[in-house]
Tab-separated table of C-alpha atoms and ligand atoms in Angstrom:
chain	number	residue	atom	x	y	z
A	5	GLU	CA	79.064	-17.290	-35.433
A	6	LYS	CA	81.183	-19.538	-33.226
A	7	ASN	CA	84.757	-19.545	-31.981
A	8	GLY	CA	85.595	-16.230	-33.718
A	9	THR	CA	84.345	-17.331	-37.118
A	10	ILE	CA	81.411	-16.579	-39.561
A	11	GLU	CA	80.178	-19.456	-41.943
A	12	LEU	CA	78.847	-17.643	-44.945
A	13	LEU	CA	77.737	-19.236	-48.433
A	14	GLY	CA	80.100	-21.904	-47.968
A	15	LYS	CA	83.229	-19.963	-46.533
A	16	THR	CA	84.497	-19.318	-43.256
A	17	TYR	CA	85.586	-15.852	-42.061
A	18	LYS	CA	87.695	-15.051	-39.199
A	19	THR	CA	85.878	-12.411	-37.012
A	20	ASP	CA	88.016	-9.502	-35.635
A	21	HIS	CA	87.404	-6.040	-33.883
A	22	VAL	CA	85.581	-4.629	-36.706
A	23	THR	CA	82.843	-7.672	-37.248
A	24	ASN	CA	79.405	-6.196	-37.033
A	25	ILE	CA	77.300	-8.684	-39.072
A	26	ARG	CA	74.161	-9.834	-36.892
A	27	SER	CA	73.122	-13.293	-36.956
A	28	SER	CA	69.698	-12.438	-38.044
A	29	LEU	CA	70.885	-11.099	-41.311
A	30	ILE	CA	72.740	-14.280	-42.015
A	31	PRO	CA	69.881	-16.611	-43.419
A	32	LYS	CA	68.844	-13.928	-45.654
A	33	ILE	CA	72.213	-13.481	-47.233
A	34	GLY	CA	72.574	-14.845	-50.961
A	35	ILE	CA	68.792	-15.644	-51.166
A	36	GLY	CA	68.602	-13.407	-54.303
A	37	LEU	CA	65.020	-12.383	-54.358
A	38	HIS	CA	66.050	-10.958	-57.978
A	39	ASN	CA	66.326	-14.151	-59.273
A	40	MET	CA	63.295	-15.870	-58.129
A	41	LYS	CA	60.826	-16.364	-60.758
A	42	HIS	CA	57.787	-14.157	-60.536
A	43	HIS	CA	59.098	-12.114	-57.755
A	44	PRO	CA	58.436	-8.520	-58.336
A	45	LEU	CA	62.273	-7.723	-58.211
A	46	ASN	CA	62.483	-10.266	-60.863
A	47	LEU	CA	60.086	-8.840	-63.159
A	48	LEU	CA	61.600	-5.363	-62.676
A	49	LYS	CA	65.066	-6.967	-63.341
A	50	ARG	CA	63.710	-8.432	-66.674
A	51	GLN	CA	62.312	-5.304	-67.977
A	52	ILE	CA	65.585	-3.553	-67.401
A	53	VAL	CA	67.569	-6.378	-69.305
A	54	ASP	CA	64.942	-6.564	-71.980
A	55	TYR	CA	65.285	-2.816	-72.411
A	56	PHE	CA	69.125	-3.011	-72.779
A	57	TYR	CA	68.873	-6.027	-75.171
A	58	LYS	CA	66.506	-4.264	-77.272
A	59	ASN	CA	68.483	-1.015	-77.391
A	60	PHE	CA	71.857	-2.201	-77.849
A	61	ILE	CA	72.801	-4.366	-80.348
A	62	ASN	CA	75.820	-4.949	-82.637
A	63	ARG	CA	76.007	-5.504	-86.364
A	64	GLN	CA	75.198	-9.052	-85.985
A	65	LYS	CA	72.046	-8.084	-84.254
A	66	ASN	CA	73.210	-9.626	-80.985
A	67	PRO	CA	72.909	-7.786	-77.618
A	68	VAL	CA	75.986	-5.864	-76.479
A	69	PHE	CA	75.347	-6.007	-72.972
A	70	SER	CA	76.113	-9.093	-70.711
A	71	VAL	CA	74.212	-9.640	-67.543
A	72	TYR	CA	75.704	-10.776	-64.100
A	73	ASP	CA	73.243	-11.685	-61.442
A	74	SER	CA	74.656	-14.049	-59.118
A	75	ILE	CA	77.888	-12.689	-57.742
A	76	SER	CA	78.505	-13.211	-54.163
A	77	PRO	CA	77.682	-10.264	-52.006
A	78	VAL	CA	80.727	-10.945	-49.936
A	79	VAL	CA	83.556	-8.685	-51.360
A	80	THR	CA	86.760	-6.903	-50.086
A	81	LEU	CA	86.829	-3.678	-48.663
A	82	HIS	CA	89.075	-2.936	-51.695
A	83	GLN	CA	86.471	-3.836	-54.291
A	84	ASN	CA	83.731	-1.738	-52.445
A	85	PHE	CA	85.815	1.330	-51.463
A	86	ASP	CA	89.300	1.658	-52.757
A	87	SER	CA	88.804	0.428	-56.523
A	88	LEU	CA	86.123	3.178	-56.741
A	89	LEU	CA	88.275	5.792	-55.288
A	90	VAL	CA	85.979	6.173	-52.057
A	91	PRO	CA	88.291	8.489	-49.730
A	92	GLU	CA	89.739	7.092	-46.623
A	93	ASP	CA	87.392	9.363	-44.500
A	94	HIS	CA	84.156	9.116	-46.346
A	95	VAL	CA	81.114	8.375	-44.301
A	96	SER	CA	80.074	5.118	-46.113
A	97	ARG	CA	83.336	3.585	-44.829
A	98	LYS	CA	82.099	3.908	-40.919
A	99	LEU	CA	81.345	0.897	-39.075
A	100	SER	CA	77.946	2.347	-38.537
A	101	GLU	CA	77.331	2.523	-42.267
A	102	SER	CA	78.047	-1.024	-43.460
A	103	PHE	CA	78.239	-4.669	-42.610
A	104	TYR	CA	81.794	-5.800	-41.920
A	105	LEU	CA	82.761	-9.637	-41.657
A	106	ASN	CA	86.312	-8.699	-40.733
A	107	SER	CA	88.905	-5.782	-41.655
A	108	GLU	CA	89.084	-7.295	-45.288
A	109	TYR	CA	85.740	-8.556	-45.956
A	110	MET	CA	82.214	-6.992	-46.058
A	111	LEU	CA	78.767	-7.195	-47.591
A	112	ARG	CA	78.643	-5.251	-50.578
A	113	ALA	CA	76.993	-1.766	-49.995
A	114	HIS	CA	76.398	-1.292	-53.753
A	115	THR	CA	76.791	-3.234	-56.997
A	116	SER	CA	79.571	-0.765	-58.034
A	117	SER	CA	82.035	-3.010	-56.199
A	118	HIS	CA	82.154	-5.268	-59.169
A	119	GLN	CA	82.969	-2.649	-61.879
A	120	SER	CA	86.632	-3.166	-61.833
A	121	ASP	CA	86.738	-7.029	-62.031
A	122	LEU	CA	84.187	-7.098	-64.803
A	123	ILE	CA	86.143	-4.374	-66.727
A	124	ARG	CA	89.497	-6.434	-66.076
A	125	THR	CA	87.834	-9.299	-67.847
A	126	GLY	CA	87.885	-7.303	-70.952
A	127	LEU	CA	84.014	-6.546	-70.935
A	128	ASN	CA	82.923	-3.221	-72.484
A	129	ALA	CA	79.277	-3.467	-71.521
A	130	PHE	CA	77.459	-5.169	-68.738
A	131	LEU	CA	74.942	-5.076	-66.144
A	132	VAL	CA	74.999	-6.435	-62.624
A	133	PHE	CA	71.949	-7.185	-60.413
A	134	GLY	CA	72.670	-8.058	-56.734
A	135	ASP	CA	71.478	-7.870	-53.142
A	136	VAL	CA	73.335	-5.052	-51.274
A	137	TYR	CA	73.682	-4.296	-47.403
A	138	ARG	CA	73.457	-0.978	-45.459
A	139	ARG	CA	72.849	-0.440	-41.967
A	140	ASP	CA	70.202	2.167	-41.769
A	141	THR	CA	67.067	3.476	-40.112
A	142	ILE	CA	63.848	1.364	-39.896
A	143	ASP	CA	60.820	2.456	-41.783
A	144	SER	CA	58.464	1.386	-44.642
A	145	SER	CA	61.257	2.041	-47.157
A	146	HIS	CA	64.345	0.914	-45.550
A	147	TYR	CA	65.691	-2.642	-44.801
A	148	PRO	CA	69.288	-3.628	-44.297
A	149	ILE	CA	69.196	-5.807	-47.737
A	150	PHE	CA	68.037	-4.294	-50.835
A	151	HIS	CA	68.881	-4.921	-54.493
A	152	GLN	CA	70.458	-2.862	-57.129
A	153	ALA	CA	70.961	-2.683	-60.912
A	154	GLU	CA	74.462	-1.579	-62.284
A	155	GLY	CA	75.076	-0.670	-65.723
A	156	VAL	CA	78.434	0.136	-67.302
A	157	ARG	CA	79.369	0.869	-70.986
A	158	LEU	CA	82.819	1.789	-72.240
A	159	TYR	CA	83.866	3.065	-75.856
A	160	ARG	CA	87.259	3.273	-77.727
A	161	GLY	CA	87.764	6.503	-79.425
A	162	GLN	CA	86.757	5.632	-82.865
A	163	GLU	CA	83.796	3.567	-81.758
A	164	LEU	CA	82.411	6.415	-79.815
A	165	PHE	CA	82.586	9.001	-82.704
A	166	SER	CA	81.493	6.426	-85.580
A	167	LYS	CA	78.435	5.353	-83.610
A	168	MET	CA	77.456	9.106	-83.751
A	169	ASN	CA	78.324	9.297	-87.673
A	170	ILE	CA	80.820	12.004	-86.590
A	171	THR	CA	83.581	12.066	-89.116
A	172	GLY	CA	86.780	14.356	-88.398
A	173	ASP	CA	89.776	14.307	-86.358
A	174	TYR	CA	88.341	14.020	-82.880
A	175	GLN	CA	89.869	12.553	-79.674
A	176	ILE	CA	88.635	10.958	-76.766
A	177	PHE	CA	91.784	12.126	-74.647
A	178	GLU	CA	93.603	15.148	-74.113
A	179	ASN	CA	95.747	16.648	-71.432
A	180	GLY	CA	93.409	19.243	-70.165
A	181	GLU	CA	91.888	20.769	-67.108
A	182	LYS	CA	89.307	19.416	-64.771
A	183	ASN	CA	86.310	21.489	-64.465
A	184	GLU	CA	82.550	21.122	-63.606
A	185	THR	CA	81.800	19.345	-66.877
A	186	LYS	CA	84.724	16.897	-67.363
A	187	GLN	CA	87.878	15.378	-66.069
A	188	PRO	CA	91.363	16.337	-67.203
A	189	LEU	CA	92.153	13.611	-69.596
A	190	HIS	CA	88.743	13.884	-71.383
A	191	THR	CA	87.780	15.979	-74.487
A	192	LYS	CA	84.631	17.888	-74.332
A	193	GLU	CA	83.479	16.430	-77.568
A	194	ALA	CA	83.884	12.799	-76.074
A	195	VAL	CA	82.258	13.820	-72.687
A	196	MET	CA	79.265	15.420	-74.646
A	197	ILE	CA	78.440	12.220	-76.789
A	198	LEU	CA	78.738	9.988	-73.457
A	199	GLU	CA	76.547	12.355	-71.447
A	200	HIS	CA	73.939	12.606	-74.119
A	201	GLU	CA	73.868	8.533	-74.734
A	202	LEU	CA	73.717	8.099	-71.032
A	203	LYS	CA	70.887	10.543	-70.270
A	204	SER	CA	68.791	9.369	-73.241
A	205	THR	CA	69.392	5.829	-72.394
A	206	LEU	CA	68.257	6.414	-68.670
A	207	GLU	CA	65.341	8.645	-69.662
A	208	ASN	CA	63.975	6.355	-71.928
A	209	LEU	CA	64.270	3.364	-69.316
A	210	ALA	CA	62.103	5.418	-67.151
A	211	PHE	CA	59.692	5.912	-69.738
A	212	GLU	CA	59.824	2.232	-70.658
A	213	LEU	CA	58.990	1.442	-66.875
A	214	PHE	CA	56.653	4.151	-65.932
A	215	GLY	CA	55.121	5.247	-69.337
A	216	LYS	CA	56.039	7.827	-71.823
A	217	ASP	CA	54.131	10.589	-69.906
A	218	VAL	CA	56.250	10.250	-66.734
A	219	GLU	CA	58.175	13.473	-65.905
A	220	THR	CA	61.957	13.396	-65.439
A	221	GLN	CA	64.407	15.809	-64.263
A	222	TRP	CA	68.351	15.766	-63.924
A	223	VAL	CA	69.960	16.931	-60.770
A	224	ASP	CA	73.909	17.295	-60.346
A	225	ALA	CA	75.199	14.806	-58.018
A	226	TYR	CA	78.548	13.574	-56.668
A	227	PHE	CA	79.964	10.081	-56.543
A	228	PRO	CA	83.848	9.361	-55.915
A	229	PHE	CA	83.849	7.133	-58.842
A	230	THR	CA	82.160	9.277	-61.523
A	231	HIS	CA	82.822	12.797	-62.934
A	232	PRO	CA	80.494	14.599	-63.908
A	233	SER	CA	77.724	12.836	-61.847
A	234	TRP	CA	73.808	13.178	-61.947
A	235	GLU	CA	70.708	11.769	-60.355
A	236	LEU	CA	67.574	11.125	-62.315
A	237	GLU	CA	64.421	11.978	-60.546
A	238	ILE	CA	61.102	11.120	-61.809
A	239	LYS	CA	57.736	12.803	-60.807
A	240	PHE	CA	55.583	10.121	-59.166
A	241	GLN	CA	52.098	11.347	-57.734
A	242	GLY	CA	53.189	14.648	-57.387
A	243	GLU	CA	56.584	14.025	-55.703
A	244	TRP	CA	60.113	13.987	-57.220
A	245	LEU	CA	61.670	10.609	-56.585
A	246	GLU	CA	65.357	9.817	-57.021
A	247	MET	CA	65.660	6.957	-59.411
A	248	LEU	CA	69.167	6.469	-59.988
A	249	GLY	CA	72.849	7.803	-59.805
A	250	CYS	CA	75.144	7.929	-62.882
A	251	GLY	CA	78.014	9.557	-64.300
A	252	ILE	CA	81.058	9.485	-66.658
A	253	MET	CA	83.497	6.944	-65.076
A	254	GLU	CA	86.503	8.247	-63.498
A	255	GLN	CA	89.505	7.457	-65.585
A	256	GLU	CA	91.944	6.308	-63.088
A	257	PRO	CA	89.967	3.160	-61.937
A	258	LEU	CA	89.791	2.343	-65.898
A	259	THR	CA	93.185	2.584	-66.146
A	260	GLU	CA	93.827	0.554	-62.962
A	261	ALA	CA	91.693	-2.266	-64.444
A	262	GLY	CA	93.383	-2.389	-67.954
A	263	ALA	CA	91.088	-0.067	-69.775
A	264	GLY	CA	92.966	2.883	-69.970
A	265	ASP	CA	92.289	3.486	-73.718
A	266	GLN	CA	88.476	3.414	-73.161
A	267	ILE	CA	86.115	5.925	-71.868
A	268	GLY	CA	82.656	5.208	-70.316
A	269	TRP	CA	79.588	5.794	-68.392
A	270	ALA	CA	77.861	4.032	-65.372
A	271	PHE	CA	74.670	3.970	-63.328
A	272	GLY	CA	73.278	2.209	-60.496
A	273	LEU	CA	69.671	2.078	-59.372
A	274	GLY	CA	67.787	0.670	-56.365
A	275	LEU	CA	65.322	-1.954	-57.418
A	276	GLU	CA	62.911	-2.040	-54.506
A	277	ARG	CA	62.349	1.824	-54.447
A	278	LEU	CA	61.261	1.560	-58.147
A	279	ALA	CA	59.096	-1.591	-57.591
A	280	MET	CA	57.242	-0.012	-54.688
A	281	ARG	CA	56.022	2.728	-57.253
A	282	LEU	CA	55.624	0.389	-60.112
A	283	TYR	CA	53.436	-2.330	-58.409
A	284	SER	CA	52.268	-0.250	-55.515
A	285	ILE	CA	53.813	-2.145	-52.829
A	286	PRO	CA	53.316	-0.187	-49.631
A	287	ASP	CA	56.435	-1.653	-47.491
A	288	ILE	CA	59.593	-2.824	-48.159
A	289	ARG	CA	59.106	-5.998	-46.198
A	290	GLN	CA	56.865	-7.402	-48.377
A	291	PHE	CA	59.337	-8.276	-50.817
A	292	TRP	CA	60.471	-10.988	-48.354
A	293	ARG	CA	57.053	-12.693	-48.522
A	294	TYR	CA	58.712	-14.938	-51.208
A	295	ASN	CA	57.038	-18.024	-49.743
A	296	ASP	CA	53.638	-16.595	-49.385
A	297	SER	CA	51.240	-17.449	-52.416
A	298	GLY	CA	49.176	-14.463	-51.408
A	299	PHE	CA	52.216	-12.124	-52.564
A	300	MET	CA	53.893	-14.041	-55.063
A	301	SER	CA	50.598	-15.209	-56.983
A	302	GLN	CA	49.880	-11.561	-57.844
A	303	PHE	CA	53.205	-11.441	-60.042
A	304	ASP	CA	52.506	-14.369	-61.697
A	305	VAL	CA	52.628	-12.927	-65.361
A	306	LYS	CA	54.607	-14.235	-68.440
A	307	ASP	CA	55.540	-10.986	-69.896
A	308	PRO	CA	57.209	-8.939	-67.222
A	309	SER	CA	56.076	-5.583	-68.542
A	310	THR	CA	52.469	-6.599	-67.472
A	311	PRO	CA	50.992	-3.882	-65.428
A	312	ILE	CA	50.267	-5.046	-62.048
A	313	LYS	CA	48.693	-3.226	-58.954
A	314	TYR	CA	49.417	-5.169	-55.972
A	315	LYS	CA	46.613	-5.526	-53.499
A	316	GLU	CA	47.477	-6.002	-49.915
A	317	VAL	CA	46.195	-9.345	-48.774
A	318	SER	CA	44.962	-8.006	-45.316
A	319	SER	CA	46.371	-5.437	-43.214
A	320	TYR	CA	46.676	-6.578	-39.616
A	321	PRO	CA	46.764	-3.862	-36.632
A	322	GLN	CA	49.889	-2.017	-35.525
A	323	ARG	CA	51.072	-2.168	-31.917
A	324	ILE	CA	52.780	0.934	-30.886
A	325	TYR	CA	55.373	1.115	-28.065
A	326	ASN	CA	57.909	3.646	-26.768
A	327	MET	CA	61.061	3.049	-25.091
A	328	SER	CA	63.690	5.580	-23.658
A	329	PHE	CA	67.112	5.131	-22.328
A	330	TRP	CA	70.265	6.889	-21.038
A	331	LEU	CA	72.936	6.733	-23.746
A	332	THR	CA	76.627	5.369	-23.376
A	333	ASP	CA	79.908	6.915	-24.887
A	334	GLY	CA	80.121	5.389	-28.327
A	335	TYR	CA	76.317	4.956	-28.841
A	336	SER	CA	75.144	4.730	-32.309
A	337	GLU	CA	71.599	4.841	-33.573
A	338	ASN	CA	72.502	2.205	-36.131
A	339	ASP	CA	73.470	-0.171	-33.490
A	340	PHE	CA	70.269	0.217	-31.902
A	341	TYR	CA	68.358	-0.177	-35.080
A	342	ASP	CA	70.293	-3.308	-35.979
A	343	LEU	CA	69.793	-4.719	-32.474
A	344	VAL	CA	66.101	-4.100	-32.834
A	345	ARG	CA	65.942	-5.997	-36.224
A	346	ASN	CA	67.865	-8.759	-34.796
A	347	VAL	CA	65.720	-9.405	-31.812
A	348	GLY	CA	62.199	-8.282	-33.312
A	349	GLY	CA	62.801	-9.565	-36.828
A	350	ASP	CA	60.246	-8.534	-39.529
A	351	VAL	CA	57.568	-7.655	-37.060
A	352	VAL	CA	59.149	-4.461	-36.509
A	353	GLU	CA	57.544	-2.081	-38.920
A	354	GLN	CA	59.202	1.192	-37.839
A	355	VAL	CA	61.528	2.778	-35.476
A	356	ARG	CA	61.345	6.324	-34.993
A	357	LEU	CA	63.564	8.708	-32.727
A	358	THR	CA	60.826	10.821	-30.986
A	359	ASP	CA	63.068	12.684	-28.439
A	360	ASP	CA	66.706	13.391	-27.877
A	361	PHE	CA	67.187	14.943	-24.285
A	362	TYR	CA	70.098	16.138	-22.533
A	363	HIS	CA	69.784	16.417	-18.663
A	364	PRO	CA	72.437	19.213	-17.957
A	365	LYS	CA	72.686	18.370	-14.141
A	366	MET	CA	73.262	14.597	-14.883
A	367	LYS	CA	75.250	15.516	-17.893
A	368	ARG	CA	73.596	12.742	-19.857
A	369	HIS	CA	71.854	12.171	-23.133
A	370	SER	CA	68.605	10.194	-23.341
A	371	HIS	CA	66.865	8.943	-26.491
A	372	CYS	CA	63.141	8.113	-26.827
A	373	TYR	CA	62.126	5.814	-29.572
A	374	GLU	CA	58.771	4.724	-30.947
A	375	ILE	CA	58.706	1.152	-32.182
A	376	VAL	CA	55.734	0.218	-34.194
A	377	TYR	CA	55.114	-3.655	-34.385
A	378	ARG	CA	52.988	-5.392	-37.046
A	379	ASP	CA	53.199	-8.804	-38.393
A	380	MET	CA	52.346	-9.236	-42.040
A	381	SER	CA	50.717	-12.611	-42.059
A	382	LYS	CA	48.675	-12.472	-38.811
A	383	SER	CA	47.258	-10.160	-36.019
A	384	LEU	CA	49.867	-9.572	-33.461
A	385	SER	CA	48.538	-9.892	-29.830
A	386	LYS	CA	49.281	-7.401	-27.273
A	387	GLU	CA	50.939	-9.990	-25.064
A	388	GLU	CA	53.252	-11.094	-28.083
A	389	ALA	CA	54.126	-7.486	-28.738
A	390	ASN	CA	54.915	-6.951	-24.936
A	391	ILE	CA	57.266	-9.831	-25.092
A	392	ILE	CA	59.170	-8.608	-28.148
A	393	HIS	CA	59.391	-5.049	-26.696
A	394	LYS	CA	60.659	-6.366	-23.421
A	395	GLN	CA	63.267	-8.516	-25.163
A	396	ILE	CA	64.506	-5.441	-27.277
A	397	GLY	CA	64.882	-3.494	-23.936
A	398	GLU	CA	66.758	-6.113	-22.151
A	399	ALA	CA	69.130	-6.845	-25.265
A	400	ALA	CA	69.535	-2.959	-25.476
A	401	SER	CA	70.669	-2.708	-21.885
A	402	LYS	CA	72.792	-5.728	-22.124
A	403	GLU	CA	74.695	-5.418	-25.540
A	404	LEU	CA	74.414	-1.449	-25.778
A	405	GLY	CA	75.077	-0.802	-22.259
A	406	VAL	CA	72.145	1.551	-22.483
A	407	GLU	CA	70.201	2.258	-19.199
A	408	ASN	CA	66.468	2.088	-19.297
A	409	ARG	CA	64.117	4.612	-18.312
A	410	TRP	CA	60.898	3.138	-17.891
B	4	LIG	N1	76.775	3.003	-56.565
B	4	LIG	C1	75.964	4.211	-56.275
B	4	LIG	C2	75.159	4.087	-55.286
B	4	LIG	O1	74.802	3.226	-54.719
B	4	LIG	C3	75.353	4.580	-57.549
B	4	LIG	C4	76.074	4.601	-59.003
B	4	LIG	C5	76.542	3.747	-59.483
B	4	LIG	C6	76.391	6.075	-59.368
B	4	LIG	C7	77.285	3.899	-60.844
B	4	LIG	C8	77.293	6.331	-60.307
B	4	LIG	C9	77.580	5.385	-61.135
B	4	LIG	O2	74.445	5.103	-54.877
């Protein structure tokens, strides 16, 4: 980051008024944990790939799905949003939600960014695995980089009906009405078949990963690029956990990508969220211990479906601090979380807003945050924690203009 440019993955980008990517993030971009041999995210990826290879084969007994796992995470705003009909005023476009290189390029916030381009190349069945980036709170399950799997399956009319051994004069398109269950151009017969295939494919994926006895439920959802849309939840240790989002693909982006004669489904899921449950990994930062044999050796298996229960190598003490300050105009919590990550790095385990206070006489807002520090590879001393905490306080007042209240 110098002279108004950012160097990223061998390319140079001009910075501008929307640039909000922080230097501490840059070394982690493009590392690709999902492609590292024996990394838990790689084991999960291989299980997903194996499942689709096994369950979708053509007449020659070859897998139907192609796998893309090395597409650059730098995408255009068009790829991430417009190509997927994300409305101009949708929250996900806010500067406080995503990482922008400049007004044209950003770090993808989901693997759906690649749907259009892959469809345009003529593919009708593919999986995408990749690192995705979002500005968010800080706790044991949130990290600005995580990984997603995306799946897309398209069909032409005859293909869809003959697959299900349905004969008769059925069409996939009509000039109809949009309602809760379908898009205006889709026939209800086509949507029924797609919905059935989509849901059974993903339920069976859940059974494959979590065992036949796992409880599942479907919840109606909304995504700008699918209609209808659903989320699959699985019951894990007594709690319903959102496993993935999916739906019938909106026809307009398909037409735009040259596949207007096809109809299809898509899904997207977060790998960390599932891997944490699958392997009992308690903290999302642990996935970054790819250089630590104490972590990696526990996932050193030949068969990716081998059951593994992770044992934390050791658990060092937490150091808990508070910080409060008066806010300035334009203050955003995610700006603060980013700054904390940038200055404190991975020893920051958690940041929690504990008090939001308005002083009526001074007409000012103040926030109090609890910051929990913990090193994952050694015991963090009080002195070390003091220094980091002080640096964060100083950076907050310098960069965000907040006024510390000690
Ligand atoms: N991209 C969506 C997300 O990140 C998930 C999704 C993918 C939903 C494909 C529908 C279809 O939340």
